[in-house]
Short mmCIF file of C-alpha atoms in Angstrom, two decimals:
data_model
loop_
_atom_site.label_atom_id
_atom_site.label_comp_id
_atom_site.label_asym_id
_atom_site.label_seq_id
_atom_site.Cartn_x
_atom_site.Cartn_y
_atom_site.Cartn_z
CA MET A 1 -67.39 5.10 -33.03
CA ASP A 2 -67.93 2.32 -35.57
CA GLY A 3 -64.58 0.82 -36.57
CA THR A 4 -62.49 2.95 -34.21
CA ALA A 5 -59.83 1.57 -31.89
CA ASP A 6 -61.83 2.60 -28.81
CA GLU A 7 -64.67 0.29 -29.83
CA TYR A 8 -62.32 -2.70 -29.72
CA ARG A 9 -60.01 -1.78 -26.85
CA GLU A 10 -61.83 -3.33 -23.88
CA ALA A 11 -62.62 -6.55 -25.70
CA LEU A 12 -59.05 -6.92 -26.97
CA ASP A 13 -57.66 -6.09 -23.55
CA ALA A 14 -59.81 -8.84 -22.09
CA ALA A 15 -58.70 -11.28 -24.78
CA HIS A 16 -55.07 -10.32 -24.17
CA ARG A 17 -55.44 -10.94 -20.43
CA HIS A 18 -57.08 -14.34 -20.90
CA ALA A 19 -54.56 -15.34 -23.57
CA LEU A 20 -51.60 -14.60 -21.33
CA GLU A 21 -53.22 -16.49 -18.45
CA TRP A 22 -53.75 -19.49 -20.71
CA LEU A 23 -50.23 -19.42 -22.10
CA ALA A 24 -48.78 -19.16 -18.59
CA SER A 25 -50.74 -22.24 -17.52
CA THR A 26 -49.94 -24.66 -20.35
CA ALA A 27 -46.52 -25.80 -19.12
CA GLU A 28 -47.80 -27.10 -15.76
CA ARG A 29 -51.55 -27.60 -15.97
CA PRO A 30 -52.89 -31.13 -16.62
CA ILE A 31 -52.83 -31.54 -20.38
CA ARG A 32 -56.18 -33.30 -20.62
CA PRO A 33 -59.37 -31.22 -20.49
CA ASP A 34 -61.44 -31.57 -17.33
CA LEU A 35 -64.73 -31.93 -19.23
CA ASP A 36 -65.71 -33.76 -22.41
CA ALA A 37 -67.92 -32.24 -25.11
CA GLU A 38 -71.14 -33.26 -23.40
CA GLY A 39 -69.95 -31.77 -20.14
CA MET A 40 -69.07 -28.57 -21.94
CA LEU A 41 -72.49 -28.36 -23.55
CA GLY A 42 -73.94 -28.50 -20.05
CA ARG A 43 -72.01 -25.31 -19.18
CA LEU A 44 -73.16 -23.33 -22.19
CA ARG A 45 -76.44 -21.56 -22.84
CA ARG A 46 -78.32 -23.69 -25.36
CA GLU A 47 -80.80 -20.97 -26.32
CA LEU A 48 -79.76 -17.60 -27.71
CA PRO A 49 -80.60 -14.91 -25.09
CA GLU A 50 -82.91 -12.12 -26.07
CA GLU A 51 -80.48 -9.46 -24.90
CA GLY A 52 -76.82 -9.22 -25.84
CA LEU A 53 -73.70 -8.38 -23.83
CA ASP A 54 -70.97 -5.85 -24.39
CA ALA A 55 -67.90 -7.18 -26.15
CA ALA A 56 -65.57 -7.42 -23.14
CA ALA A 57 -68.20 -9.30 -21.13
CA VAL A 58 -68.64 -11.73 -24.02
CA VAL A 59 -64.90 -12.41 -24.05
CA ASP A 60 -64.88 -12.96 -20.27
CA GLU A 61 -67.85 -15.33 -20.50
CA LEU A 62 -66.24 -17.20 -23.37
CA ALA A 63 -62.92 -17.69 -21.58
CA GLU A 64 -64.55 -18.78 -18.32
CA ALA A 65 -66.93 -21.18 -20.05
CA ALA A 66 -64.31 -22.75 -22.31
CA GLU A 67 -61.50 -23.26 -19.78
CA PRO A 68 -62.54 -26.72 -18.44
CA GLY A 69 -62.81 -28.09 -21.98
CA LEU A 70 -59.46 -26.87 -23.30
CA MET A 71 -56.59 -29.25 -23.87
CA ALA A 72 -53.08 -27.90 -23.30
CA MET A 73 -51.91 -28.73 -26.80
CA GLY A 74 -49.17 -26.13 -26.44
CA SER A 75 -47.54 -28.09 -23.61
CA PRO A 76 -44.02 -29.40 -24.27
CA ARG A 77 -45.33 -32.78 -23.08
CA PHE A 78 -48.20 -32.98 -25.55
CA TYR A 79 -47.34 -35.67 -28.11
CA GLY A 80 -50.71 -36.37 -29.70
CA PHE A 81 -51.69 -36.11 -33.38
CA VAL A 82 -48.42 -34.41 -34.45
CA ILE A 83 -49.37 -30.94 -33.22
CA GLY A 84 -46.80 -28.23 -32.63
CA GLY A 85 -46.91 -25.20 -30.36
CA ALA A 86 -46.66 -21.57 -31.41
CA TYR A 87 -43.65 -19.29 -31.54
CA PRO A 88 -44.31 -15.85 -30.01
CA ALA A 89 -43.69 -14.05 -33.31
CA ALA A 90 -46.03 -16.41 -35.17
CA LEU A 91 -48.80 -16.08 -32.57
CA ALA A 92 -48.54 -12.30 -32.50
CA ALA A 93 -48.55 -12.18 -36.29
CA ASP A 94 -51.67 -14.33 -36.29
CA TRP A 95 -53.37 -11.74 -34.05
CA LEU A 96 -52.45 -9.06 -36.54
CA VAL A 97 -53.84 -11.19 -39.36
CA SER A 98 -57.19 -11.22 -37.55
CA ALA A 99 -57.04 -7.49 -36.86
CA TRP A 100 -56.08 -6.63 -40.44
CA ASP A 101 -58.87 -8.94 -41.69
CA GLN A 102 -57.48 -9.17 -45.21
CA ASN A 103 -59.16 -11.69 -47.52
CA THR A 104 -55.92 -12.89 -49.07
CA GLY A 105 -57.25 -14.42 -52.26
CA SER A 106 -56.00 -11.83 -54.71
CA ARG A 107 -52.80 -9.79 -54.88
CA GLN A 108 -54.62 -6.65 -56.05
CA PRO A 109 -56.76 -5.77 -53.01
CA THR A 110 -54.37 -7.25 -50.42
CA PRO A 111 -50.86 -6.44 -51.62
CA ALA A 112 -49.24 -6.49 -48.17
CA THR A 113 -50.36 -9.94 -47.07
CA ALA A 114 -49.99 -11.40 -50.56
CA ALA A 115 -46.40 -10.14 -50.74
CA LEU A 116 -45.58 -11.45 -47.27
CA GLU A 117 -46.88 -14.86 -48.28
CA GLU A 118 -44.86 -14.82 -51.48
CA VAL A 119 -41.69 -14.04 -49.53
CA ALA A 120 -42.52 -16.79 -47.03
CA ALA A 121 -43.01 -19.17 -49.97
CA THR A 122 -39.60 -18.26 -51.39
CA TRP A 123 -37.98 -18.84 -47.99
CA LEU A 124 -39.71 -22.23 -47.68
CA LEU A 125 -38.50 -23.43 -51.07
CA ASP A 126 -34.98 -22.39 -50.20
CA LEU A 127 -35.03 -24.01 -46.74
CA LEU A 128 -36.47 -27.30 -48.03
CA GLY A 129 -34.27 -27.47 -51.12
CA LEU A 130 -37.23 -27.52 -53.49
CA PRO A 131 -37.19 -26.10 -57.04
CA VAL A 132 -37.06 -22.33 -57.34
CA GLY A 133 -40.24 -21.00 -58.94
CA SER A 134 -42.50 -23.78 -57.66
CA GLY A 135 -46.07 -22.79 -56.93
CA VAL A 136 -46.80 -22.50 -53.20
CA GLY A 137 -50.29 -22.35 -51.73
CA PHE A 138 -51.18 -21.86 -48.07
CA ALA A 139 -53.99 -24.30 -47.31
CA THR A 140 -55.81 -25.24 -44.12
CA GLY A 141 -53.62 -28.28 -43.43
CA ALA A 142 -51.87 -31.24 -44.98
CA THR A 143 -55.18 -32.82 -45.95
CA SER A 144 -56.21 -29.86 -48.10
CA ALA A 145 -52.63 -29.40 -49.31
CA ASN A 146 -52.48 -33.04 -50.40
CA LEU A 147 -55.79 -32.58 -52.19
CA ALA A 148 -54.54 -29.50 -54.06
CA CYS A 149 -51.44 -31.37 -55.22
CA LEU A 150 -53.30 -34.55 -56.17
CA VAL A 151 -55.88 -32.62 -58.22
CA THR A 152 -53.02 -30.88 -60.02
CA GLY A 153 -51.29 -34.21 -60.62
CA ARG A 154 -54.49 -35.83 -61.87
CA ASP A 155 -55.03 -33.04 -64.39
CA ALA A 156 -51.39 -33.03 -65.50
CA VAL A 157 -51.29 -36.73 -66.36
CA LEU A 158 -54.59 -36.43 -68.25
CA ARG A 159 -53.30 -33.40 -70.12
CA ALA A 160 -50.19 -35.36 -71.06
CA ARG A 161 -52.48 -37.94 -72.70
CA GLY A 162 -54.27 -35.29 -74.74
CA PHE A 163 -57.34 -34.76 -72.57
CA ASP A 164 -58.55 -31.42 -71.24
CA PRO A 165 -59.44 -32.10 -67.59
CA VAL A 166 -61.62 -28.98 -67.50
CA SER A 167 -64.05 -30.10 -70.19
CA GLU A 168 -63.32 -33.77 -70.84
CA VAL A 169 -62.77 -35.38 -67.45
CA ARG A 170 -65.74 -37.71 -67.87
CA ALA A 171 -64.49 -38.89 -71.24
CA ALA A 172 -60.90 -39.24 -70.02
CA PRO A 173 -59.36 -42.56 -69.05
CA ARG A 174 -59.23 -43.64 -65.41
CA VAL A 175 -56.27 -42.17 -63.57
CA ARG A 176 -54.42 -44.84 -61.67
CA PHE A 177 -53.44 -43.84 -58.13
CA LEU A 178 -50.66 -45.79 -56.39
CA ALA A 179 -49.21 -45.50 -52.88
CA GLY A 180 -47.25 -47.46 -50.33
CA GLY A 181 -48.91 -49.82 -47.89
CA ALA A 182 -48.61 -47.31 -45.02
CA VAL A 183 -50.25 -44.42 -46.88
CA HIS A 184 -51.75 -41.81 -44.56
CA THR A 185 -55.51 -41.35 -44.40
CA SER A 186 -55.25 -37.74 -45.62
CA VAL A 187 -53.82 -39.00 -48.92
CA VAL A 188 -56.57 -41.61 -49.15
CA LEU A 189 -59.14 -38.86 -48.63
CA GLY A 190 -57.40 -36.73 -51.25
CA GLY A 191 -57.70 -39.58 -53.73
CA ARG A 192 -61.39 -39.96 -53.05
CA LEU A 193 -62.15 -36.24 -53.27
CA SER A 194 -60.13 -35.83 -56.46
CA GLY A 195 -62.11 -38.60 -58.16
CA MET A 196 -59.17 -40.99 -58.45
CA GLY A 197 -60.48 -43.10 -55.61
CA ALA A 198 -58.53 -44.60 -52.74
CA PRO A 199 -55.01 -45.52 -53.84
CA GLN A 200 -53.98 -49.00 -54.88
CA THR A 201 -51.35 -49.91 -52.33
CA VAL A 202 -48.14 -51.57 -53.48
CA GLY A 203 -46.75 -52.76 -50.15
CA ALA A 204 -44.36 -51.42 -47.54
CA ASP A 205 -41.61 -52.70 -45.27
CA ALA A 206 -41.89 -53.09 -41.50
CA GLU A 207 -41.22 -49.38 -40.92
CA GLY A 208 -43.79 -48.22 -43.50
CA ARG A 209 -41.44 -47.40 -46.40
CA ILE A 210 -42.92 -48.04 -49.84
CA ASP A 211 -42.00 -51.31 -51.58
CA VAL A 212 -40.18 -50.01 -54.64
CA ASP A 213 -40.31 -53.40 -56.38
CA GLY A 214 -44.04 -53.53 -55.68
CA LEU A 215 -44.38 -50.08 -57.22
CA ARG A 216 -42.44 -51.21 -60.28
CA ARG A 217 -44.71 -54.24 -60.73
CA ALA A 218 -47.87 -52.18 -60.32
CA LEU A 219 -46.69 -49.60 -62.86
CA ALA A 220 -45.97 -52.37 -65.37
CA GLU A 221 -49.49 -53.79 -65.16
CA GLU A 222 -50.96 -51.27 -67.58
CA ASP A 223 -50.15 -48.17 -69.58
CA ALA A 224 -52.38 -45.59 -67.92
CA PRO A 225 -52.13 -42.03 -66.62
CA THR A 226 -50.78 -42.50 -63.10
CA VAL A 227 -50.22 -40.54 -59.91
CA VAL A 228 -47.86 -42.00 -57.28
CA ALA A 229 -47.93 -40.85 -53.64
CA LEU A 230 -44.82 -41.20 -51.50
CA GLN A 231 -44.35 -40.09 -47.90
CA ALA A 232 -41.77 -38.25 -45.86
CA GLY A 233 -42.35 -39.30 -42.28
CA ASP A 234 -44.58 -42.27 -41.53
CA VAL A 235 -47.14 -41.32 -38.89
CA HIS A 236 -46.08 -44.19 -36.62
CA SER A 237 -42.41 -44.82 -37.32
CA GLY A 238 -41.32 -41.51 -38.84
CA ALA A 239 -39.76 -43.48 -41.72
CA PHE A 240 -39.06 -41.91 -45.12
CA ASP A 241 -39.58 -43.59 -48.46
CA ASP A 242 -36.60 -44.28 -50.73
CA PHE A 243 -37.31 -41.24 -52.87
CA ALA A 244 -34.47 -41.64 -55.35
CA SER A 245 -35.42 -45.20 -56.28
CA ALA A 246 -39.19 -44.75 -56.18
CA ILE A 247 -39.14 -41.56 -58.23
CA ALA A 248 -36.84 -43.11 -60.82
CA VAL A 249 -39.25 -46.02 -61.24
CA ALA A 250 -42.24 -43.68 -61.48
CA ARG A 251 -40.48 -41.48 -64.02
CA GLU A 252 -39.91 -44.46 -66.32
CA ALA A 253 -43.68 -44.92 -66.41
CA GLY A 254 -44.42 -41.21 -66.93
CA ALA A 255 -46.18 -40.94 -63.57
CA TRP A 256 -46.71 -37.82 -61.51
CA VAL A 257 -45.01 -38.14 -58.10
CA HIS A 258 -46.44 -36.47 -55.01
CA VAL A 259 -44.84 -36.48 -51.54
CA ASP A 260 -46.98 -36.33 -48.41
CA GLY A 261 -44.62 -34.68 -45.93
CA ALA A 262 -47.00 -33.37 -43.28
CA PHE A 263 -44.22 -33.25 -40.69
CA GLY A 264 -41.35 -35.07 -42.37
CA LEU A 265 -40.78 -32.62 -45.21
CA TRP A 266 -39.14 -30.32 -42.66
CA ALA A 267 -36.27 -32.80 -42.34
CA ALA A 268 -35.04 -31.42 -45.66
CA ALA A 269 -34.14 -28.18 -43.85
CA SER A 270 -31.40 -29.91 -41.82
CA PRO A 271 -28.13 -31.28 -43.26
CA ARG A 272 -28.32 -33.96 -40.56
CA PHE A 273 -31.16 -35.69 -42.42
CA ALA A 274 -29.77 -35.46 -45.95
CA ALA A 275 -29.72 -39.24 -46.31
CA LEU A 276 -33.41 -39.51 -45.38
CA THR A 277 -34.49 -36.86 -47.87
CA ALA A 278 -32.16 -37.74 -50.77
CA GLY A 279 -34.06 -37.50 -54.05
CA LEU A 280 -37.11 -35.86 -52.45
CA SER A 281 -36.71 -32.68 -54.51
CA ASP A 282 -37.12 -34.66 -57.75
CA ALA A 283 -40.86 -35.16 -57.15
CA ASP A 284 -43.58 -33.09 -58.83
CA SER A 285 -45.44 -31.91 -55.75
CA TRP A 286 -45.16 -31.83 -51.97
CA ALA A 287 -47.48 -31.16 -49.04
CA THR A 288 -46.62 -30.22 -45.47
CA ASP A 289 -47.92 -28.42 -42.39
CA ALA A 290 -46.48 -25.31 -40.79
CA HIS A 291 -48.66 -25.82 -37.71
CA LYS A 292 -46.74 -29.01 -37.01
CA THR A 293 -42.97 -28.70 -37.15
CA LEU A 294 -42.68 -24.94 -37.72
CA ASN A 295 -44.89 -24.21 -34.69
CA VAL A 296 -47.23 -21.59 -36.11
CA PRO A 297 -50.83 -21.38 -34.84
CA TYR A 298 -53.57 -23.38 -36.48
CA ASP A 299 -54.34 -23.54 -39.30
CA CYS A 300 -51.61 -23.62 -41.91
CA GLY A 301 -50.81 -26.29 -44.48
CA VAL A 302 -48.57 -25.80 -47.48
CA ALA A 303 -49.12 -27.16 -51.01
CA ILE A 304 -46.11 -27.00 -53.32
CA VAL A 305 -46.05 -27.87 -57.04
CA ARG A 306 -42.96 -27.78 -59.22
CA ASP A 307 -44.93 -26.60 -62.26
CA GLU A 308 -46.74 -23.48 -61.08
CA ALA A 309 -48.60 -23.21 -64.39
CA ALA A 310 -50.05 -26.68 -63.85
CA MET A 311 -51.11 -25.72 -60.33
CA THR A 312 -52.82 -22.58 -61.57
CA ALA A 313 -54.51 -24.45 -64.42
CA SER A 314 -56.08 -26.89 -61.97
CA LEU A 315 -56.87 -24.66 -59.00
CA GLY A 316 -57.18 -21.16 -60.47
CA ALA A 317 -60.42 -19.24 -60.19
CA HIS A 318 -61.65 -17.12 -63.08
CA ALA A 319 -64.62 -14.77 -63.19
CA SER A 320 -65.34 -11.28 -64.49
CA TYR A 321 -65.79 -9.90 -60.97
CA LEU A 322 -62.46 -11.25 -59.68
CA PRO A 323 -59.47 -8.90 -59.87
CA ALA A 324 -56.46 -10.21 -61.74
CA VAL A 325 -52.89 -9.17 -62.38
CA ALA A 326 -51.69 -10.07 -65.86
CA SER A 327 -49.09 -12.85 -66.07
CA VAL A 328 -48.99 -13.36 -62.28
CA SER A 329 -50.89 -16.06 -60.41
CA ASP A 330 -52.93 -15.06 -57.39
CA PRO A 331 -53.08 -16.78 -53.99
CA TYR A 332 -56.44 -18.29 -54.89
CA ASP A 333 -54.83 -19.93 -57.92
CA ARG A 334 -52.86 -22.26 -55.64
CA VAL A 335 -55.48 -23.56 -53.20
CA ALA A 336 -59.15 -24.46 -53.47
CA GLU A 337 -60.31 -21.33 -51.62
CA LEU A 338 -61.44 -17.96 -52.87
CA SER A 339 -61.83 -16.46 -49.40
CA ARG A 340 -59.25 -17.10 -46.70
CA ARG A 341 -57.26 -15.44 -43.96
CA ALA A 342 -53.60 -14.60 -44.60
CA ARG A 343 -52.36 -17.80 -43.00
CA GLY A 344 -48.95 -17.50 -44.64
CA VAL A 345 -48.13 -14.36 -42.61
CA PRO A 346 -47.42 -16.29 -39.37
CA VAL A 347 -45.13 -18.50 -41.47
CA TRP A 348 -43.23 -15.38 -42.52
CA ALA A 349 -43.04 -14.30 -38.87
CA ALA A 350 -41.81 -17.68 -37.61
CA LEU A 351 -39.14 -17.90 -40.31
CA ARG A 352 -38.05 -14.29 -39.78
CA SER A 353 -37.82 -14.93 -36.05
CA LEU A 354 -35.79 -18.13 -36.46
CA GLY A 355 -33.61 -17.53 -39.48
CA ARG A 356 -32.03 -20.46 -41.28
CA LYS A 357 -29.96 -21.55 -38.27
CA GLY A 358 -32.99 -21.42 -36.03
CA VAL A 359 -35.03 -23.67 -38.33
CA VAL A 360 -32.21 -26.21 -38.44
CA GLY A 361 -31.94 -26.06 -34.65
CA LEU A 362 -35.70 -26.54 -34.31
CA VAL A 363 -35.74 -29.61 -36.55
CA ASP A 364 -32.66 -31.15 -34.94
CA GLY A 365 -33.99 -30.42 -31.46
CA LEU A 366 -37.27 -32.21 -32.11
CA ALA A 367 -35.38 -35.25 -33.38
CA ASP A 368 -33.06 -35.15 -30.35
CA ALA A 369 -36.08 -35.13 -28.04
CA ALA A 370 -37.51 -38.19 -29.79
CA THR A 371 -34.18 -40.00 -29.43
CA GLY A 372 -34.11 -39.08 -25.73
CA LEU A 373 -37.64 -40.36 -25.20
CA ALA A 374 -36.83 -43.65 -26.89
CA ALA A 375 -33.71 -44.14 -24.75
CA GLY A 376 -35.68 -43.41 -21.58
CA PHE A 377 -38.53 -45.74 -22.52
CA ARG A 378 -36.15 -48.59 -23.34
CA ALA A 379 -34.78 -48.36 -19.80
CA ILE A 380 -38.21 -49.04 -18.26
CA ASP A 381 -38.82 -52.73 -17.55
CA GLY A 382 -41.77 -54.13 -19.45
CA LEU A 383 -41.70 -51.63 -22.31
CA GLU A 384 -40.20 -51.76 -25.79
CA VAL A 385 -39.84 -49.18 -28.54
CA LEU A 386 -41.17 -50.80 -31.70
CA ASN A 387 -39.93 -48.44 -34.41
CA ASP A 388 -36.54 -47.35 -35.62
CA VAL A 389 -36.45 -43.79 -34.28
CA VAL A 390 -35.16 -41.89 -37.32
CA PHE A 391 -36.94 -38.58 -36.88
CA THR A 392 -39.63 -37.43 -34.42
CA GLN A 393 -41.94 -40.42 -33.87
CA VAL A 394 -41.70 -43.00 -31.05
CA CYS A 395 -44.04 -45.98 -30.66
CA LEU A 396 -43.84 -47.90 -27.39
CA ALA A 397 -45.68 -50.98 -26.23
CA ALA A 398 -45.92 -53.50 -23.41
CA ARG A 399 -45.89 -57.18 -24.24
CA ASP A 400 -49.65 -57.38 -23.81
CA ASP A 401 -52.00 -55.22 -25.89
CA GLY A 402 -54.34 -54.72 -22.96
CA ALA A 403 -51.53 -53.36 -20.81
CA THR A 404 -50.47 -50.99 -23.60
CA VAL A 405 -54.00 -49.65 -23.95
CA ALA A 406 -54.25 -49.25 -20.17
CA LEU A 407 -50.95 -47.35 -20.08
CA GLY A 408 -52.15 -44.89 -22.72
CA GLU A 409 -55.38 -44.30 -20.83
CA TRP A 410 -53.52 -43.84 -17.52
CA LEU A 411 -51.17 -41.28 -19.03
CA ARG A 412 -53.96 -39.22 -20.54
CA ASP A 413 -56.01 -39.33 -17.34
CA GLU A 414 -53.05 -38.48 -15.08
CA GLY A 415 -52.35 -35.37 -17.14
CA THR A 416 -48.57 -34.90 -17.10
CA VAL A 417 -48.30 -36.37 -20.60
CA TRP A 418 -50.71 -36.74 -23.50
CA ALA A 419 -49.86 -39.30 -26.19
CA SER A 420 -52.07 -41.01 -28.76
CA SER A 421 -53.03 -44.66 -28.64
CA SER A 422 -53.02 -46.49 -31.94
CA ARG A 423 -52.38 -49.83 -33.62
CA TRP A 424 -49.23 -50.45 -35.64
CA GLN A 425 -47.81 -53.67 -37.03
CA ASP A 426 -50.79 -55.51 -35.52
CA ARG A 427 -49.97 -54.33 -32.00
CA ALA A 428 -51.43 -51.73 -29.66
CA VAL A 429 -49.03 -48.81 -29.24
CA VAL A 430 -48.74 -45.51 -27.45
CA ARG A 431 -47.43 -43.04 -30.04
CA PHE A 432 -45.32 -40.05 -29.09
CA ALA A 433 -45.05 -37.43 -31.84
CA VAL A 434 -42.50 -34.75 -30.92
CA SER A 435 -43.59 -31.48 -32.52
CA ASN A 436 -43.37 -28.78 -29.87
CA ARG A 437 -40.39 -26.43 -29.83
CA GLY A 438 -40.42 -26.57 -26.00
CA THR A 439 -39.84 -30.31 -25.73
CA ASP A 440 -36.36 -30.06 -24.26
CA ALA A 441 -34.28 -32.39 -22.07
CA ALA A 442 -36.29 -31.43 -18.97
CA ALA A 443 -39.60 -32.20 -20.72
CA VAL A 444 -38.16 -35.52 -21.89
CA ARG A 445 -37.17 -36.44 -18.31
CA ARG A 446 -40.61 -35.55 -16.97
CA THR A 447 -42.22 -37.57 -19.74
CA VAL A 448 -40.11 -40.65 -19.07
CA ASP A 449 -40.80 -40.33 -15.33
CA ALA A 450 -44.54 -40.13 -16.01
CA VAL A 451 -44.42 -43.23 -18.20
CA ALA A 452 -42.48 -45.09 -15.50
CA ARG A 453 -45.17 -44.15 -12.97
CA GLY A 454 -47.82 -45.33 -15.39
CA VAL A 455 -46.07 -48.66 -15.87
CA ALA A 456 -46.05 -49.18 -12.10
CA ALA A 457 -49.67 -48.07 -11.70
CA VAL A 458 -50.94 -50.34 -14.47
CA GLY A 459 -48.81 -53.26 -13.22
CA ILE A 460 -46.75 -53.81 -16.36
CA ARG A 461 -43.85 -56.21 -15.83
CA SER A 462 -41.16 -57.59 -18.10
#
C-alpha cells in the first residue's frame, strides 16, 4: 500500500479534525499559551521510544501534547509581531502544497507549481504597481527577501564599477550601505550576512522616516559603490519614507535603492494610500511578506528586483546535475534556496480568492481597524497614542514607563488581547500591529474594552 491514499487517510482525517477544532477555537480562546517552552518540554517524551505508533495515533498525540503551548496567532485580536491570519483558500492550498510535495526549485520537474508561482508573481507586480518583468522570488520571510535583494544590489553596484562579484569580491572596494535611523533589524541582518556590514544610519524624523538631507550628506562624503535601504511601514509608527525625494538623491550618486516593505509595501495596492507610496516604484528592489498583510500561512516572503537578470546573476544556481530551461530563469535563481516548498501557491490562492477589489478591501480594512483602535485608546484616561496612525500600527503608552510595561503584561496574561511591548522614542510602548483580516469593528471594540479593563486593573490614571 506504499504511497496509496488509504495509507494516508486515517492520519489526514485526524489532522483535519484537529485543525478544524483549532480554527474553531481561535476567535474566543485566550490568545496566550497556557504553558511556556519549559512547561511544554515537561509534557513531551524526552527519549525516543523503542516502538513506534501508527500515523493517526501520532497525529492525535501531537495535537493533544501541543495544545497548551499554542498561541492563537490567528485571532482577530492578536496584534503581536505583525502576523496575519490565513484565508481559507490560502490554507487549503497550503495543505495541497504539502500533499503534492513538489520541490519547486526548477521549472522543469515541477511545471505546475512553478507556473502558479509565476502567475502569482505577475499578479503581485500588477497589484503593487511595480515594474512589469521584475524578478520575483518566494522566500521564507522578509528577512530572507531583504537578504536576496541586498546581495543583488551589492553585486550590481560592484559590477557597475567594473568588478566581477563572483570572482573578485575580495579585491573589490567596500560597498557602502546606508539606511534611515529607524532601519529594521532584518535589514541590519541582511547587511551583515551580505558582507556589507550593518548600515550607516543617516537619521530619521520622530515617526521614523529617513532624513533625506542626512542621506544627501552621507552620499556626498565619498565616491563609492553604495546601497541605500528605505522602508515602507515603520515597525512602530507605520510611517513611510519620502520615496520620491530619497530615491532622487540616491540616483544622483548612482546608488542602488532597496525598499524594506515587510507589511507596508501592500499599501501600494490601495488608491487610498497613493500619497504614502508615491515614488516607491522607482526603486531597484523591494521585499515584503505575504504571511503578514495578505494572510497566507507561514512561511512566505517575497523578494522583487527590477532587473531580473541582475537577480539571477547574484542568486542563480548552476551545476551539471541541475535541470535548466534555456533563456528562462528558474525559481531557485531568485532566492538563496535550491530546495523549497511551493510557498507561492498559497499566494496564488489568496489572490484568486480575493481579486483586485478584495485586496484593496483587505488593505483598507486593516488601516480602518488601526484608526478605530487609536480612537478608542485616546478615549481612555491615562493613555496616549504616540504615533501618527497612517497605516496599520498603533503605539500606546501611559505617562509612566512602569505602568505601560505593566499594562502590556496584564493584557497578555488576561488573554483577550495580545500586543507586543517595545521601546520607541525613548518610551515604553504597547504596540498594536493590525494584520489579521478578521480584525473588524467588533474585534476593535473588544480590544478597546480589554485595554480599558487593563488600565483599571493596573491603576493607570491621567
